[in-house]
Short mmCIF file of C-alpha atoms in Angstrom, two decimals:
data_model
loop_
_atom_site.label_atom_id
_atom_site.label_comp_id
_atom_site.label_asym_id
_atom_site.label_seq_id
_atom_site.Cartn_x
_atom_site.Cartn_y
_atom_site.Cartn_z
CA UNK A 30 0.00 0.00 0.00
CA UNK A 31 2.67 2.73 0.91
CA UNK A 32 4.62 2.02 -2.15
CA UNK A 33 2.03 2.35 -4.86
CA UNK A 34 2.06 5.51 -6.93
CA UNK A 35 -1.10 5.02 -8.91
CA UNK A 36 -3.80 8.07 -9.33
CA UNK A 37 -6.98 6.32 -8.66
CA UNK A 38 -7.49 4.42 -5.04
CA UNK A 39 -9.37 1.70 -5.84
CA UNK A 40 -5.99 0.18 -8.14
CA UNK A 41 -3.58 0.82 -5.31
CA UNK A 42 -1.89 -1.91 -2.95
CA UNK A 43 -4.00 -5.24 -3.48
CA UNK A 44 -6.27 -4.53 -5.95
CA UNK A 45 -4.82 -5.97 -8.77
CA UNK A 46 -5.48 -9.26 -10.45
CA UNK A 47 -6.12 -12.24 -8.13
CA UNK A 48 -3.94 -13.84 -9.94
CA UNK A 49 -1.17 -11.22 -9.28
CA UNK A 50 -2.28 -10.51 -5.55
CA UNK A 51 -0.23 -12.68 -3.86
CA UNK A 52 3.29 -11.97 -5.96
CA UNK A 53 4.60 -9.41 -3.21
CA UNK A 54 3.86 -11.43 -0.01
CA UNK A 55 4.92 -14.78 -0.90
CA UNK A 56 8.31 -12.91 -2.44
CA UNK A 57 9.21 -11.65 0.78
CA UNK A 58 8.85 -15.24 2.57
CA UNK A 59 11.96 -15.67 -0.02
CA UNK A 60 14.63 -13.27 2.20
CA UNK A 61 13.92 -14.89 5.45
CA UNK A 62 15.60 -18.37 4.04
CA UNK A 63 18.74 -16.35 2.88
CA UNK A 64 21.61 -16.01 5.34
CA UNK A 65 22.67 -12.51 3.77
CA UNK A 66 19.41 -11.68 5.14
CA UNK A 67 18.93 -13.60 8.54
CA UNK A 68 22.52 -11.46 9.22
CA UNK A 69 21.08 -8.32 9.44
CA UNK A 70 17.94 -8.76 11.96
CA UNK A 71 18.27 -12.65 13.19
CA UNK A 72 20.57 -12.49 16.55
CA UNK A 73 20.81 -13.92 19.87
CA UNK A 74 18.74 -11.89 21.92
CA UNK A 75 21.60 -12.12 24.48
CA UNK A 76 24.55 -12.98 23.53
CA UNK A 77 23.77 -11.25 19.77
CA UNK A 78 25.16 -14.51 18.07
CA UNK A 79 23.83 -14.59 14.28
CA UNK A 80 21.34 -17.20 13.56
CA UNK A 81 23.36 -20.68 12.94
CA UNK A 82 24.31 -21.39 9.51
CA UNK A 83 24.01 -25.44 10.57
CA UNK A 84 20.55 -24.51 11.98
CA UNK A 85 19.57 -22.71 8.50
CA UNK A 86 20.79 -26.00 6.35
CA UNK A 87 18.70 -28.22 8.35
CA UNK A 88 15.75 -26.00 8.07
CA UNK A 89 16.47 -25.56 4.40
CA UNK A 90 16.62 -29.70 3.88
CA UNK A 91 13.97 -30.12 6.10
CA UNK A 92 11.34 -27.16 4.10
CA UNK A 93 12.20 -29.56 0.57
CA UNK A 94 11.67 -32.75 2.57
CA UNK A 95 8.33 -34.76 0.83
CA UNK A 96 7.62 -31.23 -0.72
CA UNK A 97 6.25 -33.10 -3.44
CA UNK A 98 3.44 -33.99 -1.44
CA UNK A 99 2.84 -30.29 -0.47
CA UNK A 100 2.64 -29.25 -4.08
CA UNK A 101 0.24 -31.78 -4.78
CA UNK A 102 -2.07 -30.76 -1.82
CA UNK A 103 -2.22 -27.28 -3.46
CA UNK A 104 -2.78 -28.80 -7.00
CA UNK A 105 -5.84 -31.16 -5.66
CA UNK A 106 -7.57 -28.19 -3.49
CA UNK A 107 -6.96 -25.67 -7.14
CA UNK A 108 -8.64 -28.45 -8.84
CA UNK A 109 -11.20 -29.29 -6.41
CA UNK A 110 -12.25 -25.40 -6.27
CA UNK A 111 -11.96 -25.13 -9.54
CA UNK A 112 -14.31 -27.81 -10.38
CA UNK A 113 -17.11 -27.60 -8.19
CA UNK A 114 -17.53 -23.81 -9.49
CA UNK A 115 -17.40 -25.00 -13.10
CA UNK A 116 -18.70 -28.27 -13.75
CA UNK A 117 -20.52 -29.79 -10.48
CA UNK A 118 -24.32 -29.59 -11.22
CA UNK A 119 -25.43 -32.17 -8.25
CA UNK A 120 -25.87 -34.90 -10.75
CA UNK A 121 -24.09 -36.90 -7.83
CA UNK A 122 -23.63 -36.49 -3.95
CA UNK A 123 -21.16 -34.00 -3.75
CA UNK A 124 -18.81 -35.74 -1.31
CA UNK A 125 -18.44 -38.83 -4.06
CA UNK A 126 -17.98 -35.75 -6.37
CA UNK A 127 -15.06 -34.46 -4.53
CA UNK A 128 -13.47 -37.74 -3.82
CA UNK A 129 -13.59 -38.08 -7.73
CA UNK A 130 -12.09 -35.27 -8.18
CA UNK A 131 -9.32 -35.46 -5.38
CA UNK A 132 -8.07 -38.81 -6.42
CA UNK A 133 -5.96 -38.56 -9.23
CA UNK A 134 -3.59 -36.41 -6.46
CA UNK A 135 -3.76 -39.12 -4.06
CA UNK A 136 -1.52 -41.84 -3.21
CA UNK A 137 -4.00 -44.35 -2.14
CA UNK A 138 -7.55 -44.66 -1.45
CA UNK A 139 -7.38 -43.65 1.92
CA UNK A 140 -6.54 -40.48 1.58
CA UNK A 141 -9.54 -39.04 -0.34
CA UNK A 142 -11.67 -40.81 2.11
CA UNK A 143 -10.69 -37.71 4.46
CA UNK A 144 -11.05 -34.58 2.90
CA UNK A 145 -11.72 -30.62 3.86
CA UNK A 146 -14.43 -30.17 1.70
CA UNK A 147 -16.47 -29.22 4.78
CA UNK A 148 -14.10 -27.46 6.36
CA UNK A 149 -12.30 -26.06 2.92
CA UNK A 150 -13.63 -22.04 3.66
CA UNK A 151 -12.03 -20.41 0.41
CA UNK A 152 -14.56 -21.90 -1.75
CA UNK A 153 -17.26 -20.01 -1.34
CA UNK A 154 -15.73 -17.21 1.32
CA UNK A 155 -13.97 -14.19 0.57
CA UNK A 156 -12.22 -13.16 -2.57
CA UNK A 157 -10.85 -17.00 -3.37
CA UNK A 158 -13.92 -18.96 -4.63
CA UNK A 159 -13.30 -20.44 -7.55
CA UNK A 160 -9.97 -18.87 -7.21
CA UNK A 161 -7.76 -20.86 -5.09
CA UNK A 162 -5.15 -21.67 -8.06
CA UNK A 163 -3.86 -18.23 -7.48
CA UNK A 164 -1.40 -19.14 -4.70
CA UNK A 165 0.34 -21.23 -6.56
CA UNK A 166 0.06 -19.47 -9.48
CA UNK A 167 1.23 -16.60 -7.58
CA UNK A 168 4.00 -18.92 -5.88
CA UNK A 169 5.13 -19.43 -9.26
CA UNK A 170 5.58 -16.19 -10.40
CA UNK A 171 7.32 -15.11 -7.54
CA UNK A 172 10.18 -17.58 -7.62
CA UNK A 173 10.67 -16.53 -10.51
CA UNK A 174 10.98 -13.04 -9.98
CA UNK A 175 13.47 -14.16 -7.13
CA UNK A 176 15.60 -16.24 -8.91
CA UNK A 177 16.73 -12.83 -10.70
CA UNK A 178 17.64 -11.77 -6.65
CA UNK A 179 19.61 -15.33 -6.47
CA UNK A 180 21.44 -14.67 -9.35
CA UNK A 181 22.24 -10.81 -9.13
CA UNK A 182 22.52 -10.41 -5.21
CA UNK A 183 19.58 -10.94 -2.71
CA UNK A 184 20.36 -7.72 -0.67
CA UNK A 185 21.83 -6.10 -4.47
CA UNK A 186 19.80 -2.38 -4.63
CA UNK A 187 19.33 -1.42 -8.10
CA UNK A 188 17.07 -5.13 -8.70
CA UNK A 189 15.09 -4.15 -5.69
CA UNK A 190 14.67 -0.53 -6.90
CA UNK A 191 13.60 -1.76 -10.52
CA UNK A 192 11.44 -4.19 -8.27
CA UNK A 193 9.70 -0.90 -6.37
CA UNK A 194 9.49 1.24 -9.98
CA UNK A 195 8.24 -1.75 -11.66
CA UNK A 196 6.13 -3.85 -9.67
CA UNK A 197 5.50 -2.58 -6.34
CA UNK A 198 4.63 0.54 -7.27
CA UNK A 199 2.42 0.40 -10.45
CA UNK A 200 -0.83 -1.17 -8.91
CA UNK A 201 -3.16 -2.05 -11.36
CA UNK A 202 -2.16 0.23 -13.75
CA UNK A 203 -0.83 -2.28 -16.07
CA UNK A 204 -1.69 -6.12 -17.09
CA UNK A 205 0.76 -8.23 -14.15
CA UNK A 206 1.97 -10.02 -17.48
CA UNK A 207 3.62 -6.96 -18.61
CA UNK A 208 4.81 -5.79 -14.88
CA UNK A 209 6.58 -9.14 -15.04
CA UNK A 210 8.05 -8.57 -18.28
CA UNK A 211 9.22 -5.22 -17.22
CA UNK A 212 10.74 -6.68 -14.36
CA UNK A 213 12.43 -9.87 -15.66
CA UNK A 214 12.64 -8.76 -19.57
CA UNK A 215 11.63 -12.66 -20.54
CA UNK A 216 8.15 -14.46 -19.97
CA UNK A 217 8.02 -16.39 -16.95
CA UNK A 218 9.23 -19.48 -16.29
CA UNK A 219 7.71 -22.28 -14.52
CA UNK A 220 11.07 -23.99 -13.48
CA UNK A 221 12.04 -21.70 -10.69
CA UNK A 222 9.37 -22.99 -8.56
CA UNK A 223 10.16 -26.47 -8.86
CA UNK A 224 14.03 -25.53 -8.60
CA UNK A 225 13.06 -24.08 -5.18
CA UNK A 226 10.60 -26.05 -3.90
CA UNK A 227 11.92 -29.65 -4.93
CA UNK A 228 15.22 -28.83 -5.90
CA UNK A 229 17.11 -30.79 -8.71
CA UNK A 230 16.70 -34.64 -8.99
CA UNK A 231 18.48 -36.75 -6.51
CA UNK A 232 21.78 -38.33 -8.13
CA UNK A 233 21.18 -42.11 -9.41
CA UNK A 234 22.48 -44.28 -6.64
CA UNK A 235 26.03 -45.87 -7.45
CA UNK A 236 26.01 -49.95 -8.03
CA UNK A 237 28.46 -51.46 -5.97
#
């Protein structure tokens, strides 16, 4: 809100695409894995020791560990939203519906036996029914839009200033594709989330 420099209100701060919305808070989840970042506010509050580097690798391994799973759990709720606004017309009960629709994302049975569809409050509250797909949508935009902090400097200024000109501050004034655009010069790129999220494929075990 304080950074947007738009004329009209009502396309300031978070009223842009849904889509789009959640680009800026999910990016800045991004620093607080960085040590560069952790250096400058995450001390002992005693002794004023920075945070410990061993501490951050095991929290690092530990936020990939059977992330698979968590990407998954976003794709089958997207899907699940998605569906029941579209296409479910109460031809069937709509428990059996959801279960149909829940278990190509499933590893077994079981698990679509127990789902949150009565307890699942973004599909039909607020600004996310039929919209749910947007945080990973979102998530995927904005590791992209990282990965250019990875590569030129997560604490480098001028990316985070052409970050404020170009994204922060235009609002809605301008289609998100094109604030992306303006921000990355390419289209995005879908990799960026899986390189963060999953990281790169294990290497093939060595045959004694």
């Amino acid at each position: 809100h304080c950074t947007s420099r738009v004329e009209i209100k009502g396309r300031a701060g978070i009223n842009v695409a849904w889509d789009w919305v959640e680009v800026p808070s999910q990016l800045m989840e991004n620093w607080t894995w960085e040590k560069e970042a952790l250096d400058l506010f995450a001390h002992h509050y005693q002794t004023g020791e920075p945070f410990p580097e061993d501490l951050l690798d095991r929290m690092l391994k530990a936020r990939r560990f059977m992330n698979g799973w968590g990407q998954m759990r976003q794709l089958s709720f997207a899907t699940l939203d998605l569906a029941l606004h579209r296409t479910y017309q109460g031809e069937a009960p709509v428990m059996d519906f959801a279960r149909r629709q829940l278990r190509p994302f499933a590893p077994n049975e079981r698990f679509v036996e127990r789902h949150l569809l009565p307890s699942f409050g973004h599909l039909f509250a607020g600004g996310y029914a039929s919209a749910y797909y947007s945080y990973l949508w979102s998530e995927s935009l904005e590791a992209d839009v990282f990965s250019r902090f990875l590569s030129e400097g997560v604490l480098e200024r001028n990316a985070g200033r052409q970050y404020l000109n170009t994204i922060l501050s235009q609002g809605d004034r301008t289609d998100p594709e094109q604030l992306f655009r303006d921000f990355m010069g390419r289209d995005p790129d879908p990799k960026a989330l899986i390189a963060r999220n999953l990281g790169p494929p294990p290497e093939p075990a060595e045959v004694a």
